Coordinates of C-alpha atoms in Angstrom, one line a residue:
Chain A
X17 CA -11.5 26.1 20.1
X18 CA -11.9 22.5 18.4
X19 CA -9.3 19.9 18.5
X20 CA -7.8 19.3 15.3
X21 CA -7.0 15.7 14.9
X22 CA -5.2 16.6 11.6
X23 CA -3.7 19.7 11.2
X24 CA -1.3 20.8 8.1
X25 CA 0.7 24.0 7.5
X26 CA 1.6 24.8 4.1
X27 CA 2.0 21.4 3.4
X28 CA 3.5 21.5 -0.4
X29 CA 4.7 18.5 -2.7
X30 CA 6.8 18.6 -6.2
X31 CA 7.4 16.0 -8.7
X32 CA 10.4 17.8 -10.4
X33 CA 8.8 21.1 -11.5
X34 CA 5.5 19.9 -11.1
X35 CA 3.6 21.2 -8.3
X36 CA 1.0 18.6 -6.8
X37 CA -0.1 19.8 -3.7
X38 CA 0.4 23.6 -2.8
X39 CA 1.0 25.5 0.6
X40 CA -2.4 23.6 1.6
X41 CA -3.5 24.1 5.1
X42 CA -6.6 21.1 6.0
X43 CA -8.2 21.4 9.9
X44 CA -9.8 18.2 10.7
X45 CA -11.7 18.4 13.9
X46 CA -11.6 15.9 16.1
X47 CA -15.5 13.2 15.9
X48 CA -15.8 15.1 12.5
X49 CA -16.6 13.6 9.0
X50 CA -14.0 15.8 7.1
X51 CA -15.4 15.3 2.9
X52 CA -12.0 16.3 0.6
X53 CA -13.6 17.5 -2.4
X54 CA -11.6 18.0 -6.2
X55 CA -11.7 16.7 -9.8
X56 CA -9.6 14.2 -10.5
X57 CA -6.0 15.3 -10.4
X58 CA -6.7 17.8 -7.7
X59 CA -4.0 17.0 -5.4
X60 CA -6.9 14.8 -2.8
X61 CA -4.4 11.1 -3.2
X62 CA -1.1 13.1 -2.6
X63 CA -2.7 14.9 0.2
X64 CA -3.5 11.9 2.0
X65 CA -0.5 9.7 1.2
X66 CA 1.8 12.2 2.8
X67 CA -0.8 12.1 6.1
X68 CA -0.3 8.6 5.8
X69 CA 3.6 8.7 5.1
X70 CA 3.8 7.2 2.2
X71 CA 5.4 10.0 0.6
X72 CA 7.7 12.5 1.8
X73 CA 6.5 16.5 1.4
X74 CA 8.6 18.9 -0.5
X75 CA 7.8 21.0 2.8
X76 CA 5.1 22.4 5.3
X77 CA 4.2 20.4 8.2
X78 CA 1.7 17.6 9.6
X79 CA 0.3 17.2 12.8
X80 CA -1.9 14.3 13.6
X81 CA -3.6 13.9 16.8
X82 CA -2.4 17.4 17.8
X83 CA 1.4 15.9 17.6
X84 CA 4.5 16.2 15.0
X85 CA 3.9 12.4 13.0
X86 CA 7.5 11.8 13.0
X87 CA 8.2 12.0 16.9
X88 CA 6.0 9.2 17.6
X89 CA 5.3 7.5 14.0
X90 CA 4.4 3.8 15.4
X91 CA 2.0 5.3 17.8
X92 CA 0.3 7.3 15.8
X93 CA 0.1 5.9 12.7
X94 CA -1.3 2.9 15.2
X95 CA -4.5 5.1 16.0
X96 CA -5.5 5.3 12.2
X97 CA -7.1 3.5 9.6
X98 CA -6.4 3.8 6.0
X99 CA -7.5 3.1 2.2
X100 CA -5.6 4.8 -0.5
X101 CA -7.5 4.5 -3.9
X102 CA -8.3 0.5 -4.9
X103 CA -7.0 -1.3 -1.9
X104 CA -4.2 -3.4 -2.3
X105 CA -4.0 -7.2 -0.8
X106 CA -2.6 -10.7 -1.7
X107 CA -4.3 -12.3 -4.5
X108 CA -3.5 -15.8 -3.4
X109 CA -5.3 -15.5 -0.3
X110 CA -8.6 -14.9 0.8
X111 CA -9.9 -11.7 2.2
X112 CA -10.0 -13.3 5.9
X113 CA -6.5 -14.2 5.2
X114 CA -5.7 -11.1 4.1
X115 CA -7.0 -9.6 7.0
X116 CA -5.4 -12.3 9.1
X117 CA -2.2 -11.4 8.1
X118 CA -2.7 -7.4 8.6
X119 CA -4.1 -8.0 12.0
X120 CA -1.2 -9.9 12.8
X121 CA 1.4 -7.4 11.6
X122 CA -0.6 -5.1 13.9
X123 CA -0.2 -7.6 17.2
X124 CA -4.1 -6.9 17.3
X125 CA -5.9 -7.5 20.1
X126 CA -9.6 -9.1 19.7
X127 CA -9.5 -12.5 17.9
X128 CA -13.0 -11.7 16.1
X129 CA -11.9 -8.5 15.0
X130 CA -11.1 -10.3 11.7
X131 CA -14.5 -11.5 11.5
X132 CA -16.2 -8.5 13.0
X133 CA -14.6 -6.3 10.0
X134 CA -16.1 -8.3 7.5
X135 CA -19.3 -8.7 9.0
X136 CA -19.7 -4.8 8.4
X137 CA -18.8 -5.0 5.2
X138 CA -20.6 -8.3 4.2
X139 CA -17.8 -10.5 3.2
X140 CA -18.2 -13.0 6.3
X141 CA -19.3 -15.5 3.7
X142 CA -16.7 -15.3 1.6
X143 CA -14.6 -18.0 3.3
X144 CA -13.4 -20.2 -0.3
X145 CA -12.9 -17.2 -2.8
X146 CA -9.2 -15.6 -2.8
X147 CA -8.6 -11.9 -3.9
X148 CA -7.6 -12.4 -6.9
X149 CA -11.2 -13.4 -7.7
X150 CA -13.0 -10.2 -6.3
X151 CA -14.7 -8.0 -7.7
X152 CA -14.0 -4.5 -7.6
X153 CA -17.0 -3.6 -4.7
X154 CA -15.6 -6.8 -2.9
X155 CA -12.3 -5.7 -3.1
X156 CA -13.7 -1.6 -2.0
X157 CA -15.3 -3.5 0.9
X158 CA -12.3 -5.5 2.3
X159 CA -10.4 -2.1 1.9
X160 CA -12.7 -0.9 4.3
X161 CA -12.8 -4.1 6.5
X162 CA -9.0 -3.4 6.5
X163 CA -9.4 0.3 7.5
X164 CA -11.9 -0.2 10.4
X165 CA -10.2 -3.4 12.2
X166 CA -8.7 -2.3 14.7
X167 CA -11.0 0.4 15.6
X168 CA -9.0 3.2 14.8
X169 CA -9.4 6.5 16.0
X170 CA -8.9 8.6 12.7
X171 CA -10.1 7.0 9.4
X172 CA -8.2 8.3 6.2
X173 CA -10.6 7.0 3.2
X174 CA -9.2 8.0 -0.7
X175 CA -12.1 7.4 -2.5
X176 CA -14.2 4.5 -0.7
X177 CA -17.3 4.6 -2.3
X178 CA -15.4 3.7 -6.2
X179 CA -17.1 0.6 -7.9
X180 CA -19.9 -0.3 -5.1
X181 CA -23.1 -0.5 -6.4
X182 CA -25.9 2.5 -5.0
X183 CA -27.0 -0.2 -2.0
X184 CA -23.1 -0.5 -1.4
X185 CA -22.8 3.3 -1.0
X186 CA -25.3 4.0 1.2
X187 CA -24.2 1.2 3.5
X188 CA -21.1 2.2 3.7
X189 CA -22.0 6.1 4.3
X190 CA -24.8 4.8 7.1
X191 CA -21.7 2.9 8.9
X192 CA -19.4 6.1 8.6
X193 CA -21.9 8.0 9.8
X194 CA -22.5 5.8 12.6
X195 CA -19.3 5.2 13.2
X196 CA -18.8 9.2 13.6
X197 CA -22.0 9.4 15.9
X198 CA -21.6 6.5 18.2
X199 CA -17.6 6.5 18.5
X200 CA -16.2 9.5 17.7
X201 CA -14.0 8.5 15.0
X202 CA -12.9 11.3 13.0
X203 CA -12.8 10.6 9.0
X204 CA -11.0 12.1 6.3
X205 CA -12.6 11.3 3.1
X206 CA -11.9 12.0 -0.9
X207 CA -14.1 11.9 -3.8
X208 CA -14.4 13.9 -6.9
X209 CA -18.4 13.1 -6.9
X210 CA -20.2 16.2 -5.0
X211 CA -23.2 14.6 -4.3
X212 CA -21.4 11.9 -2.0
X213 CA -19.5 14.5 0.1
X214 CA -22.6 16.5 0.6
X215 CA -24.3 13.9 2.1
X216 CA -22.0 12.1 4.4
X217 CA -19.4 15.6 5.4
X218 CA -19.5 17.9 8.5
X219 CA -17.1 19.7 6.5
X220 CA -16.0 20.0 3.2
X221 CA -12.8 21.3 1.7
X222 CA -12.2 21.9 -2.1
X223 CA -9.0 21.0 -4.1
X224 CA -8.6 22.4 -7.1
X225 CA -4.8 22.1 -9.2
X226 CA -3.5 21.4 -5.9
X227 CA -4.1 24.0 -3.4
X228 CA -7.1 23.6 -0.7
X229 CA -9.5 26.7 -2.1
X230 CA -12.0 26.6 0.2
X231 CA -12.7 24.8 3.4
X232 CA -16.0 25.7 4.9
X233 CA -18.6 23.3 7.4
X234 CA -21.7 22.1 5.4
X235 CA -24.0 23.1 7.5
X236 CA -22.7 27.2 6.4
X237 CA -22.2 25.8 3.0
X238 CA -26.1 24.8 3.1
X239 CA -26.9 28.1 4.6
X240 CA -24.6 30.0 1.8
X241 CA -26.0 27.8 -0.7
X242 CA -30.0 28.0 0.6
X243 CA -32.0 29.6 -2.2
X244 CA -33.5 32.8 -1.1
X245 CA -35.0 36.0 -1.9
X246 CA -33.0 39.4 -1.5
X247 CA -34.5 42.0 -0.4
X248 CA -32.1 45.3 -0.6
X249 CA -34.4 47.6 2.0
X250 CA -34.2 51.7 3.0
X251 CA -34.8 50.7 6.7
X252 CA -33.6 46.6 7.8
X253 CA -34.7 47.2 11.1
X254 CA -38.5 48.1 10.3
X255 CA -38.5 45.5 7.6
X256 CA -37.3 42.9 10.4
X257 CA -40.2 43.7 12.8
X258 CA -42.7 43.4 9.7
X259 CA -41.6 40.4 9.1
X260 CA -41.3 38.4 12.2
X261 CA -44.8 40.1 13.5
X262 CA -46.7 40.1 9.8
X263 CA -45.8 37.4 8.3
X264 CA -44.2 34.9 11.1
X265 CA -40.9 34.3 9.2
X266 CA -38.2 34.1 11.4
X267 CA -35.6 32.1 8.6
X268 CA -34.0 34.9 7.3
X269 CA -30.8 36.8 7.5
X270 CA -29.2 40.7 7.6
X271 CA -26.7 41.2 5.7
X272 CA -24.6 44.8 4.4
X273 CA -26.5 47.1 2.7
X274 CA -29.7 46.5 3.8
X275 CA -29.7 43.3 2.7
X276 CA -32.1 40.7 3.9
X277 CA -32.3 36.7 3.1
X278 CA -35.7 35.1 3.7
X279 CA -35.1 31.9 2.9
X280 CA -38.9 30.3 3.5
X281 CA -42.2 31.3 2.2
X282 CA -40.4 32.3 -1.3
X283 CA -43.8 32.9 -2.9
X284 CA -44.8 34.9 -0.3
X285 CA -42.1 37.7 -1.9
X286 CA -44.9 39.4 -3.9
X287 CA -46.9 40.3 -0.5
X288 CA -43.9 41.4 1.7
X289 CA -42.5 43.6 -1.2
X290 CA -46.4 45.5 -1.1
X291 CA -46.3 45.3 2.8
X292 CA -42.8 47.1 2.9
X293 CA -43.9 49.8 0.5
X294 CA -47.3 50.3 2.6
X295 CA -44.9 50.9 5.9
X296 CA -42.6 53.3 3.7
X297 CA -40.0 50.9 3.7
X298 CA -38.5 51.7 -0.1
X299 CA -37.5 48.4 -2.1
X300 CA -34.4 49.1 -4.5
X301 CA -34.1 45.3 -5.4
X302 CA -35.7 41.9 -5.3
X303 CA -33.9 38.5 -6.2
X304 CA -34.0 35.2 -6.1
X305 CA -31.4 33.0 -5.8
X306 CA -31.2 30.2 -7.4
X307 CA -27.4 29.0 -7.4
X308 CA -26.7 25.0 -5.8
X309 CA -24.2 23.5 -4.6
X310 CA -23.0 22.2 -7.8
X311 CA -23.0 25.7 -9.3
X312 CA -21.0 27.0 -6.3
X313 CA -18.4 24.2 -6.5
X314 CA -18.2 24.8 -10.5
X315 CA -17.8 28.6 -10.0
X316 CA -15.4 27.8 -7.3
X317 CA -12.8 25.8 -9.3
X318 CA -13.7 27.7 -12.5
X319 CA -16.5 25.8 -14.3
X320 CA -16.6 22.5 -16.0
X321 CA -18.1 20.5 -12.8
X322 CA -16.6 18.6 -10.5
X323 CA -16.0 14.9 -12.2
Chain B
X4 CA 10.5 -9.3 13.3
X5 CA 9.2 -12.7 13.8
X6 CA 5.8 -11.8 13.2
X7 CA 6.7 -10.3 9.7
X8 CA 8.9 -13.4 8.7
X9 CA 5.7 -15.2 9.9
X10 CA 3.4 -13.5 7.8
X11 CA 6.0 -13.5 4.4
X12 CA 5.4 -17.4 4.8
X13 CA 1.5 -17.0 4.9
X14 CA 1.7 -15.0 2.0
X15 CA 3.2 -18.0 0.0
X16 CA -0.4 -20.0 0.7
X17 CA -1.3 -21.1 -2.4
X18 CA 1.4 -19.3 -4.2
X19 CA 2.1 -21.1 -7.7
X20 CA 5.7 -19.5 -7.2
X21 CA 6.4 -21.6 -4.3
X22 CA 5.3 -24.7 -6.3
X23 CA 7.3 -23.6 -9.2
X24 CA 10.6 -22.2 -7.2
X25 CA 10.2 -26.2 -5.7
X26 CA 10.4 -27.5 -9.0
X27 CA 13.1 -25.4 -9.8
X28 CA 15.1 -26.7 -7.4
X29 CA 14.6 -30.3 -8.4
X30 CA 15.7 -29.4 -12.3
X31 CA 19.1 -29.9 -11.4
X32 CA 18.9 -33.4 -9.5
X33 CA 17.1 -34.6 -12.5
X34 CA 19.2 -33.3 -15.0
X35 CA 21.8 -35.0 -13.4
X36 CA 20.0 -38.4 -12.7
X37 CA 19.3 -38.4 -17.1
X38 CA 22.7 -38.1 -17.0
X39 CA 23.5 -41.1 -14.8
X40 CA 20.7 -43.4 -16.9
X41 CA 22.3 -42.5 -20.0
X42 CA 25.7 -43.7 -18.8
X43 CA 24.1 -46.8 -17.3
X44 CA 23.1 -47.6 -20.7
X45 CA 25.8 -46.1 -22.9
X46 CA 28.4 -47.2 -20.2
X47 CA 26.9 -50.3 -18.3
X48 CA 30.2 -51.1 -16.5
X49 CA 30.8 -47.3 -15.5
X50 CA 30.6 -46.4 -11.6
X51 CA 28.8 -43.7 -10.7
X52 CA 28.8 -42.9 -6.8
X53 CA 26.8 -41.0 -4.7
X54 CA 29.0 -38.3 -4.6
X55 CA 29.5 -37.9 -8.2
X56 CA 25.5 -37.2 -8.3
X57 CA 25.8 -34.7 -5.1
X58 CA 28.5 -33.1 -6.6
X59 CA 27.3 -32.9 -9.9
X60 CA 24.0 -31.5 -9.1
X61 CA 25.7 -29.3 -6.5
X62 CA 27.9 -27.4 -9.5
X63 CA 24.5 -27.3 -11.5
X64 CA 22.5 -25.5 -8.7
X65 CA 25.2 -22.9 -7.7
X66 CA 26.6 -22.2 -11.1
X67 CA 24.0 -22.5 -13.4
X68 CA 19.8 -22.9 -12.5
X69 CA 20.0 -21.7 -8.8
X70 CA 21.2 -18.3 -9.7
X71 CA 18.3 -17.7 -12.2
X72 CA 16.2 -19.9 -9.6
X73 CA 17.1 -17.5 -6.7
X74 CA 17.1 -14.6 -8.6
X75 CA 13.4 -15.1 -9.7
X76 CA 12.3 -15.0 -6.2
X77 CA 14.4 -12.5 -4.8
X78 CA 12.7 -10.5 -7.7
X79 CA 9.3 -12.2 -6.4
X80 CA 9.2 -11.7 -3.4
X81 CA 9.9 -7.2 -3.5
X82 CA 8.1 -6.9 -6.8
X83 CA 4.9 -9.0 -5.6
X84 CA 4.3 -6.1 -2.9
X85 CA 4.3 -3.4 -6.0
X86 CA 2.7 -5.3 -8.7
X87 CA -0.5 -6.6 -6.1
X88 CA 0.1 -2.8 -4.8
X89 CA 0.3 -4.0 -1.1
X90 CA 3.0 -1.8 0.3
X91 CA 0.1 1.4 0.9
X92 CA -1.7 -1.1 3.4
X93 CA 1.5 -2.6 5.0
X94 CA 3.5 0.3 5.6
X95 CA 0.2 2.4 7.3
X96 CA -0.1 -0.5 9.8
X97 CA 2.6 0.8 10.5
X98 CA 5.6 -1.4 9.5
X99 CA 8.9 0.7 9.1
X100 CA 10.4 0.6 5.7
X101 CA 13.4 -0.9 7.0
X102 CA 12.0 -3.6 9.0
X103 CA 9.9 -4.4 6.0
X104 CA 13.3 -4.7 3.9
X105 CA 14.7 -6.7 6.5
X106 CA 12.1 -9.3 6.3
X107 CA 12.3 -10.0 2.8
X108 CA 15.7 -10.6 3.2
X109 CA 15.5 -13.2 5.9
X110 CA 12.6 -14.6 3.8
X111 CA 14.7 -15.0 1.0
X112 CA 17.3 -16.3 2.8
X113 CA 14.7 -19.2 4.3
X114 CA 13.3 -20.0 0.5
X115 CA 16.8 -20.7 -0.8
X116 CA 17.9 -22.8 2.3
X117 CA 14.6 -24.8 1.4
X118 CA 15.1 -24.6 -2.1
X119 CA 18.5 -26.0 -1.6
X120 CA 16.8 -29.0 1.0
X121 CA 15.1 -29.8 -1.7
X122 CA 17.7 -30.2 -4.2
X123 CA 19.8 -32.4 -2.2
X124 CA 17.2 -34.4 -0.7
X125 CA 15.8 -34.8 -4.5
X126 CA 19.5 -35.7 -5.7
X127 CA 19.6 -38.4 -2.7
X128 CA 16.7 -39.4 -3.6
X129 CA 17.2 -40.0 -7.7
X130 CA 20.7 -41.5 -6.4
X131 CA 19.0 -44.3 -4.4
X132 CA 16.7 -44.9 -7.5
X133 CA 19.4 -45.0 -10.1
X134 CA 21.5 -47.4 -8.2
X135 CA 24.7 -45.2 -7.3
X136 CA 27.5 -46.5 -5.6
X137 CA 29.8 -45.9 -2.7
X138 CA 27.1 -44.5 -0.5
X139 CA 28.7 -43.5 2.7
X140 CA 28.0 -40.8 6.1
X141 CA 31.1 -39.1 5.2
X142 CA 29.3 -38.3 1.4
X143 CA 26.5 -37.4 3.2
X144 CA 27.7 -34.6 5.9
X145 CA 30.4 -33.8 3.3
X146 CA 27.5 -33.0 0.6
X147 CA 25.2 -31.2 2.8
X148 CA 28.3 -28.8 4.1
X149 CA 28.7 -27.8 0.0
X150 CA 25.3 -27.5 -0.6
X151 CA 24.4 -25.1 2.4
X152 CA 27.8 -23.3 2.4
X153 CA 27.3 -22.7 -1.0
X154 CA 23.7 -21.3 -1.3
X155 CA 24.4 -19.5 2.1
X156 CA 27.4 -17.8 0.2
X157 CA 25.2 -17.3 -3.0
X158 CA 22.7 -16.0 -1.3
X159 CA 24.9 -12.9 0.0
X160 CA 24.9 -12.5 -4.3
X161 CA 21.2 -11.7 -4.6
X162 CA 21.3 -8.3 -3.1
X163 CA 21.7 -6.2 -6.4
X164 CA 18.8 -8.0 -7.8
X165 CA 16.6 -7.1 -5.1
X166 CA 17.8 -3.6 -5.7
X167 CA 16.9 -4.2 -9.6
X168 CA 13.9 -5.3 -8.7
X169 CA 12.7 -1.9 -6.5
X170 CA 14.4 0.3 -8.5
X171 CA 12.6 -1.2 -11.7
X172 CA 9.6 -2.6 -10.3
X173 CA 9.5 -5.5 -12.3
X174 CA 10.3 -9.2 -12.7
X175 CA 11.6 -9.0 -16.5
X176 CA 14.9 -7.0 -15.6
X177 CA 16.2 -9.3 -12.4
X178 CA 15.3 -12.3 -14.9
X179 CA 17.7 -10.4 -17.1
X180 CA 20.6 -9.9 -14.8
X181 CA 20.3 -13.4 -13.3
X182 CA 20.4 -14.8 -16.9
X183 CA 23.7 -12.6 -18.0
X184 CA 25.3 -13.5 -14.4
X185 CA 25.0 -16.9 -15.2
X186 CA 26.3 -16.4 -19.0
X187 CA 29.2 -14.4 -16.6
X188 CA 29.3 -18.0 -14.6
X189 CA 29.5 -20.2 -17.7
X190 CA 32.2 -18.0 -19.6
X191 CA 34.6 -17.5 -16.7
X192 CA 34.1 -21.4 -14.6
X193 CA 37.8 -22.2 -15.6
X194 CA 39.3 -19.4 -15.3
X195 CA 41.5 -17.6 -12.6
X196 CA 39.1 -14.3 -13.1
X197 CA 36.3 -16.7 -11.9
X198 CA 37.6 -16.5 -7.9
X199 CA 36.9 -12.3 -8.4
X200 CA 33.3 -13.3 -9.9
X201 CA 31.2 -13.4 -7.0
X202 CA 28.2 -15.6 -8.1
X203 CA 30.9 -18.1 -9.4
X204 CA 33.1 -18.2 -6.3
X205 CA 30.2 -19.8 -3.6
X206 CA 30.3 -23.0 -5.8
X207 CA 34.4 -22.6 -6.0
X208 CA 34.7 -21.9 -2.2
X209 CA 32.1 -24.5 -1.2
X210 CA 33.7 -27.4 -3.3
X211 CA 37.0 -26.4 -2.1
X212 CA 37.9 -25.9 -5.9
X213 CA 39.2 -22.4 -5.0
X214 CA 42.6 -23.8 -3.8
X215 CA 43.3 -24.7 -7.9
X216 CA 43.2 -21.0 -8.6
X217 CA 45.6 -18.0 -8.3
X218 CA 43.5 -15.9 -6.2
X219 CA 42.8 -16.6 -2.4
X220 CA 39.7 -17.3 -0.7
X221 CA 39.1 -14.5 1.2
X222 CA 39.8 -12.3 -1.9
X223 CA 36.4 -14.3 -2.9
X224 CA 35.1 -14.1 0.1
X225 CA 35.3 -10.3 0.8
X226 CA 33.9 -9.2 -2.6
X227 CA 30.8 -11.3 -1.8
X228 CA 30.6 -9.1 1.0
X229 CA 31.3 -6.0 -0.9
X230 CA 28.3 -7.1 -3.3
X231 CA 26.5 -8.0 -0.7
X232 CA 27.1 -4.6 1.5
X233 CA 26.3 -2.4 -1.9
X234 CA 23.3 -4.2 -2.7
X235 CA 21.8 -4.0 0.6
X236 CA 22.6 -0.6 1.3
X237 CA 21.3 0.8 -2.2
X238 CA 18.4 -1.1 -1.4
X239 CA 17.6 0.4 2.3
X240 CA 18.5 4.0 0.7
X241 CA 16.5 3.5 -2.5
X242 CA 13.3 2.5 -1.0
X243 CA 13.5 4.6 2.3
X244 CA 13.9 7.7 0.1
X245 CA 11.0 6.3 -2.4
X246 CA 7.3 7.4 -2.3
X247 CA 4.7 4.8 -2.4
X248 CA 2.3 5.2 -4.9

């Protein structure tokens, strides 16, 4: 059974009537890359901030590093690294100062953590210019320089990758992903842009008007999503063996029914449908699927894509 | 705790506010050392001492500009942490809310002790230059024991702004109350009602004023306190129940 380094039960929050987040239940195994996928709105920034106690949930329950947070808050909040939307810092100060002062706060540890944090992000050159003169990718980068300082154990990211140019992105996703591989850091991450999630998440879960409506790993998401012919055979056994020993295709799938998934050698479909019918195998139906991800996730939260 | 009082100090680097809340501070002393040139020229035979200036300046600061002056950064330094949107990445380091109150208040505590430095040093300083007479140690100790006894008094006053201020998230509204509390300060200084006013009665308690009027001191005294108490405690509650956005 995996280790869930963030677990919530029916974890609900209400603004008056309004209902933001709903009875959601997120698993976050533990040296996972966790993608939190909804339109804007969803519920994704309320989800985290109540992880991340800065607000309090109407009810339902959080565990974080298999632990109840409010037994041992100072501890466990110590273990993880946050950005909530655009980061927030002093605009009189530079971002080492900035930095400087969070590190500080933290009693931390190595004195070049400082400087090692904004070496990742590329801001070690940035000594003269304060906050208040950043741009927004400078100020997304010393967000994450903040996040990632003291090497914390969980990262809880609220849309990181808003206002960095393409180069920016894929930096930043090569040093999460590494970050993921090399230390094990587990990472929660939001964004309403599919694309982004599909390439960085082990698993992806989908907000949609609050509640968590699917949460699935991408690598079954992929294999849901392949595209694929369907064949709906008399016999799925016989049409097995002719496939594996006829035509070499081992990539496929059984399903109910006699359904069966081949999902290489697509144009190869015309063949195996005559080679079925030679070895009495009767065909009642051929298709093709065609549906992506973005379809899925459209069909999923009721059309209108994702952003 | 010392590490966050630290830090509320490096957060001033560069701050325009600090540089403004120190001229502030020196309004009054030069307010008070026009005064003394125009006497030296309408009035060239007129004595004016060192503790005329001292306690001059002292009445300006407490009743007048240091309750808008101290009000402003009380407002300054809780609304800065909402209008830069800083409390998300303090609080997740994690600070507790209450430990995070606590250090604004002993941060604004240390700004109006320096703010009130600075306004006696500056009146000292604009007395030496204007030629007062009758300077003597016993002005001196006597001076500085007003001054700090009065902004340490005043400062127990600030409390309901810094509640203002989280409640309303804003500088405009503390500027507000400061500026009515003042009007409050101006319309009651000579009257018996003024010893129940609690940002009137620091200057009355420090100047030793108070024994002129009806009421006692620790009447004054103990609804500083009260204002105090309910400021601070509305605080705590207000922003430990609050979601941070």
């Amino acid at each position: 059974m995996d280790e869930y380094i963030i677990k919530t039960t029916n974890l609900t929050k209400k603004f008056q009537e309004q209902i933001a987040v709903d009875c959601v239940n997120i698993n976050v195994p533990q040296g996972k890359i966790y993608g939190l996928l909804g339109r804007n709105g969803a519920g994704k920034t309320t989800t985290m901030r109540m992880l991340l106690n800065l607000a309090t949930p109407t009810s339902g329950e959080i565990l974080l590093f298999g632990e109840n947070r409010r037994k041992n808050p100072k501890e466990i909040y110590r273990r993880i690294g946050s950005m909530i939307e655009t980061p927030g810092f002093y605009e009189n100060l530079t971002g080492r100062e900035n930095l400087q002062i969070f590190a500080r706060l933290r009693g931390q540890q190595q004195k070049n953590s400082v400087q090692n944090a904004l070496k990742v992000v590329g801001l070690h050159n940035e000594t003269k210019k304060t906050f208040g003169n950043y741009s927004l990718g400078m100020k997304q980068r010393l967000g994450i320089a903040a996040a990632i300082m003291h090497e914390p154990e969980l990262l809880i990211l609220d849309e990181p990758i808003n206002g960095l140019d393409p180069v920016g992105i894929q930096e930043v996703r090569k040093y999460l992903e590494r970050l993921c591989f090399e230390k094990g850091v587990t990472i929660l991450i939001s964004s309403h842009i599919l694309s982004e999630i599909e390439q960085i998440a082990d698993i992806i879960g989908v907000m949609h008007e609050g509640r968590l409506i699917e949460e699935v790993a991408m690598k079954e998401l992929h294999q849901r999503n392949r595209r694929y012919v369907e064949f709906v055979v008399s016999n799925e056994n016989k049409a097995c063996l002719l496939l594996e020993q006829k035509f070499g295709l081992t990539d496929y799938s059984v399903h109910e029914n006699g359904s069966i998934r081949i999902y290489n050698n697509l144009e190869m479909r015309s063949k195996i449908n005559q080679r079925f019918v030679e070895k009495g195998i009767s065909v009642s139906k051929i298709n093709i699927s065609e549906e992506k991800l973005e379809d899925y996730f459209s069909s999923l939260i009721g059309g209108g894509g994702l952003g | 705790m010392a590490n966050l009082l630290y830090c509320e100090f490096l957060k001033l680097k560069r701050s325009k506010m600090f540089f403004i809340s120190v001229l502030g501070a020196m309004v009054a002393p030069v307010m008070v050392f026009a005064g003394l040139i125009k006497a030296k020229i309408t009035e060239p035979n007129k004595v004016i001492t060192y503790w005329d200036m001292l306690e001059q300046t002292n009445l300006y600061v407490l009743l007048l500009f240091g309750v808008i002056v101290y009000g402003v950064i009380a407002a300054y330094l809780f609304s800065r942490e909402y209008t830069e949107n800083t409390l998300k990445s303090v609080l997740t380091i994690p600070i507790s809310k209450g430990a995070f109150l606590t250090s604004k208040f002993l941060m604004l505590f240390a700004w109006i002790m320096i703010l009130t430095a600075v306004a006696w040093v500056s009146t000292l300083f604009l007395s030496i230059v204007g030629n007062a007479a009758e300077f003597s140690f016993d002005v001196i100790i006597q001076s500085l024991k007003e001054y700090f006894l009065g902004a340490f008094l005043l400062y127990f006053t600030m409390s309901p702004f810094v509640f203002i201020t989280l409640w309303l998230k804003n500088l405009v509204t503390p500027i507000i109350a400061t500026a009515t509390v003042v009007l409050g300060n101006v319309a009651l200084a000579n009257e018996d009602l003024a010893v129940l006013f609690p940002w009137t009665s620091p200057y009355l308690i420090a100047s030793g004023d108070i024994e002129k009027y009806k009421y006692s001191i620790e009447i004054a005294i103990a609804i500083i306190f009260i204002i105090f108490f309910i400021g601070v405690f509305t605080s705590f509650i207000y922003f430990k129940k609050q979601d941070i956005k």
